[in-house]
Every structure is written in structure tokens, then in C-alpha cells.
Coordinates of C-alpha atoms in Angstrom, one line a residue:
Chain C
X1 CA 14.5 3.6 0.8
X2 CA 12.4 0.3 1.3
X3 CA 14.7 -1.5 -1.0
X4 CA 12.2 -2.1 -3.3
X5 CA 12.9 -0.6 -7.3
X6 CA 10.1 0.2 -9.9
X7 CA 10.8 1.3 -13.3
X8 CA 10.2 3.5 -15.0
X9 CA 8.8 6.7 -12.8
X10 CA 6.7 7.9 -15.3
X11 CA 5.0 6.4 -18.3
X12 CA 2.8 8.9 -20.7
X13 CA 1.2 6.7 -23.9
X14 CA -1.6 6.9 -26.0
X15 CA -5.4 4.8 -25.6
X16 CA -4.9 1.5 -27.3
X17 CA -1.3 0.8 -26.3
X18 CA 0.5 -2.0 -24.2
X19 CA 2.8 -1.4 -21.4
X20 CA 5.4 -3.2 -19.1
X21 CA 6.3 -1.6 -15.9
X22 CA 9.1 -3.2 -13.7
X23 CA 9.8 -4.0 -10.1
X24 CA 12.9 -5.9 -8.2
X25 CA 12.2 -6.6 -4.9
X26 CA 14.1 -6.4 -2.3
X27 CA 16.7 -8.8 -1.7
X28 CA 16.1 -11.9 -0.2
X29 CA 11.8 -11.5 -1.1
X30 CA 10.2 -14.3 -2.2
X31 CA 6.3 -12.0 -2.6
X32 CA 6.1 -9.7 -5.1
X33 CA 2.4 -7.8 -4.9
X34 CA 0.9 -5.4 -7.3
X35 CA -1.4 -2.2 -6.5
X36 CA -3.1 0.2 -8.5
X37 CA -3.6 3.7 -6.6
X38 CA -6.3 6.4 -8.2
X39 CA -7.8 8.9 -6.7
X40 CA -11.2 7.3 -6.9
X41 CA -10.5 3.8 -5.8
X42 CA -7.6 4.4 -3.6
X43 CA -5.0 1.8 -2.9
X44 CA -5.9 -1.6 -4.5
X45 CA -4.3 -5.0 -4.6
X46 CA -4.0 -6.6 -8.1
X47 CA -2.3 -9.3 -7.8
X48 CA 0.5 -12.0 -5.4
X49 CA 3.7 -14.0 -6.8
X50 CA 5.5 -15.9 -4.7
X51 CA 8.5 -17.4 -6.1
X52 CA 7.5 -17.5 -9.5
X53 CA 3.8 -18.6 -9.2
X54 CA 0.8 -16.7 -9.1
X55 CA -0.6 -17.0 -5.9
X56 CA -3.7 -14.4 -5.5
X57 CA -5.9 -12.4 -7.9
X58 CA -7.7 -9.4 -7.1
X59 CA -9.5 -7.1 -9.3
X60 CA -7.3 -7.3 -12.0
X61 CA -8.7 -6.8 -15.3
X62 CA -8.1 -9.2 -17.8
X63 CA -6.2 -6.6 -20.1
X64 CA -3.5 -6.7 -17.2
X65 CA -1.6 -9.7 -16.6
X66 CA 1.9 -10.3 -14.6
X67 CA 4.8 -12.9 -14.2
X68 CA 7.7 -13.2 -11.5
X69 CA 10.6 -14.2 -12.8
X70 CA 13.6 -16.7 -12.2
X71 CA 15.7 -13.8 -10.2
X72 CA 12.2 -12.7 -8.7
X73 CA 12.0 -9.5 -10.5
X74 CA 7.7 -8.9 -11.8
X75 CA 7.1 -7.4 -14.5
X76 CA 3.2 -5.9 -15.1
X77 CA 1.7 -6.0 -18.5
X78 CA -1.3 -3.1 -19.0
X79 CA -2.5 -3.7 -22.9
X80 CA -5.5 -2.0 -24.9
X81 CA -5.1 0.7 -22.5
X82 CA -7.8 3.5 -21.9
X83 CA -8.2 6.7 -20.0
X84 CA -9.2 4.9 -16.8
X85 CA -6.0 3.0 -16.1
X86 CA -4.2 6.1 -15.8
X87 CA -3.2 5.8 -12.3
X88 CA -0.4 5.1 -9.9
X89 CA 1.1 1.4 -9.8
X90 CA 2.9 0.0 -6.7
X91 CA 4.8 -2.6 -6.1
X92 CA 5.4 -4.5 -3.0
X93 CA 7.5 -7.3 -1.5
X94 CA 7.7 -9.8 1.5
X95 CA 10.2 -12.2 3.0
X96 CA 8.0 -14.8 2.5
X97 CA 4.9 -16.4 1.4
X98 CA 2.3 -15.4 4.9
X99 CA 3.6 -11.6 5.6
X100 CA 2.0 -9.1 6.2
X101 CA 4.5 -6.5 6.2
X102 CA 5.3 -5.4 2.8
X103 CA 7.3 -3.3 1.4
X104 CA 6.4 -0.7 -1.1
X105 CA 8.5 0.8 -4.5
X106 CA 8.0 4.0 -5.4
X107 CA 5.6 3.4 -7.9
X108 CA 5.2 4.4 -11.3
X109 CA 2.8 7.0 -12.4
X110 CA 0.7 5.9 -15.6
X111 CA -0.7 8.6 -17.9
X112 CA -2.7 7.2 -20.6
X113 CA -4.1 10.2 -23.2
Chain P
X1 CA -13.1 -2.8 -3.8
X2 CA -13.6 -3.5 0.2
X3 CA -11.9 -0.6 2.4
X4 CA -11.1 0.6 5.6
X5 CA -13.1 3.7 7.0
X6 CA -10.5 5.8 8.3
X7 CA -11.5 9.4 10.5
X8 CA -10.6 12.3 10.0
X9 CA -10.2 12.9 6.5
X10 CA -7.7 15.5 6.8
X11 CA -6.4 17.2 9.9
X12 CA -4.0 20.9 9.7
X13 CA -2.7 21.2 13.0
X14 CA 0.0 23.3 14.4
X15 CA 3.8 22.2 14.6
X16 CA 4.2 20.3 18.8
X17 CA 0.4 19.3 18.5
X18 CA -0.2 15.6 19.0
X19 CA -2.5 14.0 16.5
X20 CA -4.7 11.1 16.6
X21 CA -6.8 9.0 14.2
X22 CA -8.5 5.9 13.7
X23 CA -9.7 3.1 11.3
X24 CA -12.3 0.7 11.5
X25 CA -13.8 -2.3 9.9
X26 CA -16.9 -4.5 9.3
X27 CA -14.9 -7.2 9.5
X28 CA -12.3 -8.8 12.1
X29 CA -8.6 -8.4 11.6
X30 CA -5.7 -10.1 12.8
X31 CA -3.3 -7.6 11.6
X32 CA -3.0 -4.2 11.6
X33 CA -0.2 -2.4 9.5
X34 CA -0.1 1.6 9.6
X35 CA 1.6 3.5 6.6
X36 CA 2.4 6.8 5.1
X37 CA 2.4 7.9 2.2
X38 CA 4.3 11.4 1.0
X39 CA 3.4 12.8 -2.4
X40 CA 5.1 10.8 -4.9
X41 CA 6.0 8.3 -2.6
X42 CA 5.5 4.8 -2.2
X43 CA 3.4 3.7 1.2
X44 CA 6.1 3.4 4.0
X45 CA 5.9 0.8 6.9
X46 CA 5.1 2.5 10.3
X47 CA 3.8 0.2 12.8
X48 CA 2.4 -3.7 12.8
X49 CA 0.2 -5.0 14.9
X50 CA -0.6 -8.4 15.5
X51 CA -2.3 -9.0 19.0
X52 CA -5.9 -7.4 20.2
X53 CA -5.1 -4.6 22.3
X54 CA -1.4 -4.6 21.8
X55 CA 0.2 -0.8 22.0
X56 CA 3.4 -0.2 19.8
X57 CA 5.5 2.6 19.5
X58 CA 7.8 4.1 16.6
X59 CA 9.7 6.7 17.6
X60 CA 7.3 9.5 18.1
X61 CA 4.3 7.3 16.9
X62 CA 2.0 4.8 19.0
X63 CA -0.4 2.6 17.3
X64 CA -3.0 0.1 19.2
X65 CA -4.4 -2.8 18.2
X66 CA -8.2 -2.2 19.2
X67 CA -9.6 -4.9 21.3
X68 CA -12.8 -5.9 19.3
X69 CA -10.1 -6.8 16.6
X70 CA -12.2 -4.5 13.9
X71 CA -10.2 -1.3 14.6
X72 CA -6.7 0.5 15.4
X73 CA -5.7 3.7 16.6
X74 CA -2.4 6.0 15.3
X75 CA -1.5 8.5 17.8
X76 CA 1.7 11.2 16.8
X77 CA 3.3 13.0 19.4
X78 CA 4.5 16.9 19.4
X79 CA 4.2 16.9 15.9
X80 CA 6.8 18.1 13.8
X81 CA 6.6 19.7 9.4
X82 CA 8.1 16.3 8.0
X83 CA 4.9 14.5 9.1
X84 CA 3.1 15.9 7.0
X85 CA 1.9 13.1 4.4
X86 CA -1.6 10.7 4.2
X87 CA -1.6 7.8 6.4
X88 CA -3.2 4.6 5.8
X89 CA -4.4 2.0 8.2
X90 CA -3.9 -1.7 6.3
X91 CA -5.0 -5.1 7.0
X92 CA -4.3 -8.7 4.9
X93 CA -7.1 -10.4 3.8
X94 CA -6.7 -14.2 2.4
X95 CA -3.1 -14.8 0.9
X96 CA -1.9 -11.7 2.7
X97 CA -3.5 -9.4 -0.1
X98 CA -4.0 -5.6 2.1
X99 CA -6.9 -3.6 2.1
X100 CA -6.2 0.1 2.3
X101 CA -8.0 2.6 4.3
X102 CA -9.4 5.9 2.4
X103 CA -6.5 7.6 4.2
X104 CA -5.7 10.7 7.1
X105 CA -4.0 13.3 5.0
X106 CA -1.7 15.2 8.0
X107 CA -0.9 19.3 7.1
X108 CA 1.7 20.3 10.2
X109 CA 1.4 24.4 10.2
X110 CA 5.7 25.5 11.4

């Protein structure tokens, strides 16, 4: 157990739809990082908080967005949602603004029909 | 997205085998972070690596930092069914974002 929480596990909605999936790092984290995993694309990083404020963007698309909050928890927004972003979505936390090691959740799986 | 070529794709190997694979890169690295990955999992922290030609162990698992700084090395001893999984190599790039490798999925035969 990394320490790290993601809710839910699994999310099953329709084309068209909006989302908010859910991660508490672990405790004492400042760095919250964001990852989408599919089988054609493999592990990607979306996007970097560190203690509240947006910090690095990767490929995100601009349907998906994502805030830290006050206690540190992220939360990931996925709207006008189509076949393609069905996928697995990781979160991942640091100790601090430069480290390397992160942590992973356990991800939540994102079906979109 | 940029990756990490990582070889073999897939190994099955016998339980008490020892395993090896690699990862390389186009580009230099100043970290190297091994993980694995079981199904439904999230990645799991192996090994970090943070000096050129610096040799770390975990347990059963060794991981070297290769000297040209564009590739690292995962070696698992006697092998044993609960390592079976995919492992990814992983290095940061700018703001400590990590690139992935495409992965060494591990099948351990009892």
C-alpha cells in the first residue's frame, strides 16, 4: 500500500459526460501528479500540483482540467467525454516539489460507452 | 508522447531463473526509477538511481545506473511466481514529470 488513495475504482458513463475522479496523497506530499495509462500510449503524465498550484502540463487535453486542494487532495475533471479516454488514470505523489520518486494510487479504471 | 525503449517485451521463464532487462534512451538521464506494475495495480517503486554507474539492490533485485547516463539495467535473482507483473524503467523530465518505458511483462512458470 503506497499510501496513496484514488476513488472511485471503477467509473462506467456514457459519450458526452463529465467526470471527477479523486486522489489523497499520501501524508505529508506536497506533489500530486496525474497519468493516463492505455494500452496504446502506455503510461503518460498529465499534469503536476504542488501545494495548490499548477506546476507542469503535459498532454492534457483541454476537456480535462485538475485542481489541488487546501488539504492537498486533486481532484481530475474528464468532460465531453468520448470513447478514447476510456483508460486507466493514476495518481501520484511526492514529498516535495524536485522528486523523483513518486508514489502511485491504485488508479481508477475509466469506461466510457 | 516521448518513451523509453525497454527489451524484451515479455519474458516466461521458469520459477529460480534469474531475469534481466534493460531500457534505454535518446536522451540523457539523471534518474532512473524502476517499477512494477501487477494487473490492476498501481506502478510500485522498486529501485532509484541517481549516479552513472551506480548498482542498487532491493531484496532480490539489482538495478544499474548505465554509465553513458541514456540507459539502466534490472536484474531479478532466482525468480520466484509473485514476480510476475510488467516492469517499467522511468525517468523525470523538466518539473519531475516521468516518462514511462513500453514495459517487460515477467510470466514466472512454478
Amino acid at each position: 500500500d503506497s499510501g496513496v488513495t484514488q476513488t472511485p475504482k471503477h467509473l462506467i458513463t456514457a459519450t458526452g459526460q463529465r467526470v471527477t475522479l479523486r486522489c489523497s496523497p499520501r501524508s505529508g506530499d506536497l506533489s500530486v501528479y496525474w497519468y493516463q495509462q492505455s494500452l496504446d500510449q502506455g503510461l503518460q503524465f498529465l499534469i503536476h500540483y504542488y501545494n495548490g498550484e499548477e506546476r507542469a502540463k503535459g498532454n492534457i487535453l483541454e476537456r480535462f482540467s485538475a485542481q489541488q486542494f487546501p488539504d492537498l487532495h486533486s481532484e481530475l475533471n474528464l468532460s465531453s467525454l468520448e470513447l478514447g479516454d476510456s483508460a486507466l488514470y493514476f495518481c501520484a505523489s511526492s514529498v516535495g516539489y524536485g522528486d523523483s520518486e513518486q508514489y502511485f494510487g491504485p488508479g481508477t479504471r475509466l469506461t466510457v460507452t | 508522447g516521448q518513451q523509453l525503449n525497454q527489451s524484451p517485451q515479455s519474458m516466461f521463464i521458469q520459477e529460480g531463473e534469474d531475469v534481466s532487462m534493460n531500457c534505454t534512451s535518446s536522451s540523457i538521464f539523471n534518474t532512473w526509477l524502476w517499477y512494477k506494475q501487477e494487473p490492476g495495480e498501481g506502478p510500485v517503486l522498486l529501485i532509484a538511481l541517481y549516479k552513472a554507474g551506480e548498482l542498487t539492490s532491493n531484496g532480490r533485485l539489482t538495478a544499474q545506473f548505465g554509465i553513458t547516463r541514456k540507459d539502466s539495467f534490472l536484474n531479478i535473482s532466482a525468480s520466484i511466481p509473485s514476480d510476475v507483473g510488467i516492469y517499467f524503467c522511468a525517468g523525470p523530465t523538466g518539473f519531475q514529470k516521468l516518462v514511462f518505458g513500453t514495459g517487460t511483462r515477467l510470466l514466472v512458470s512454478p
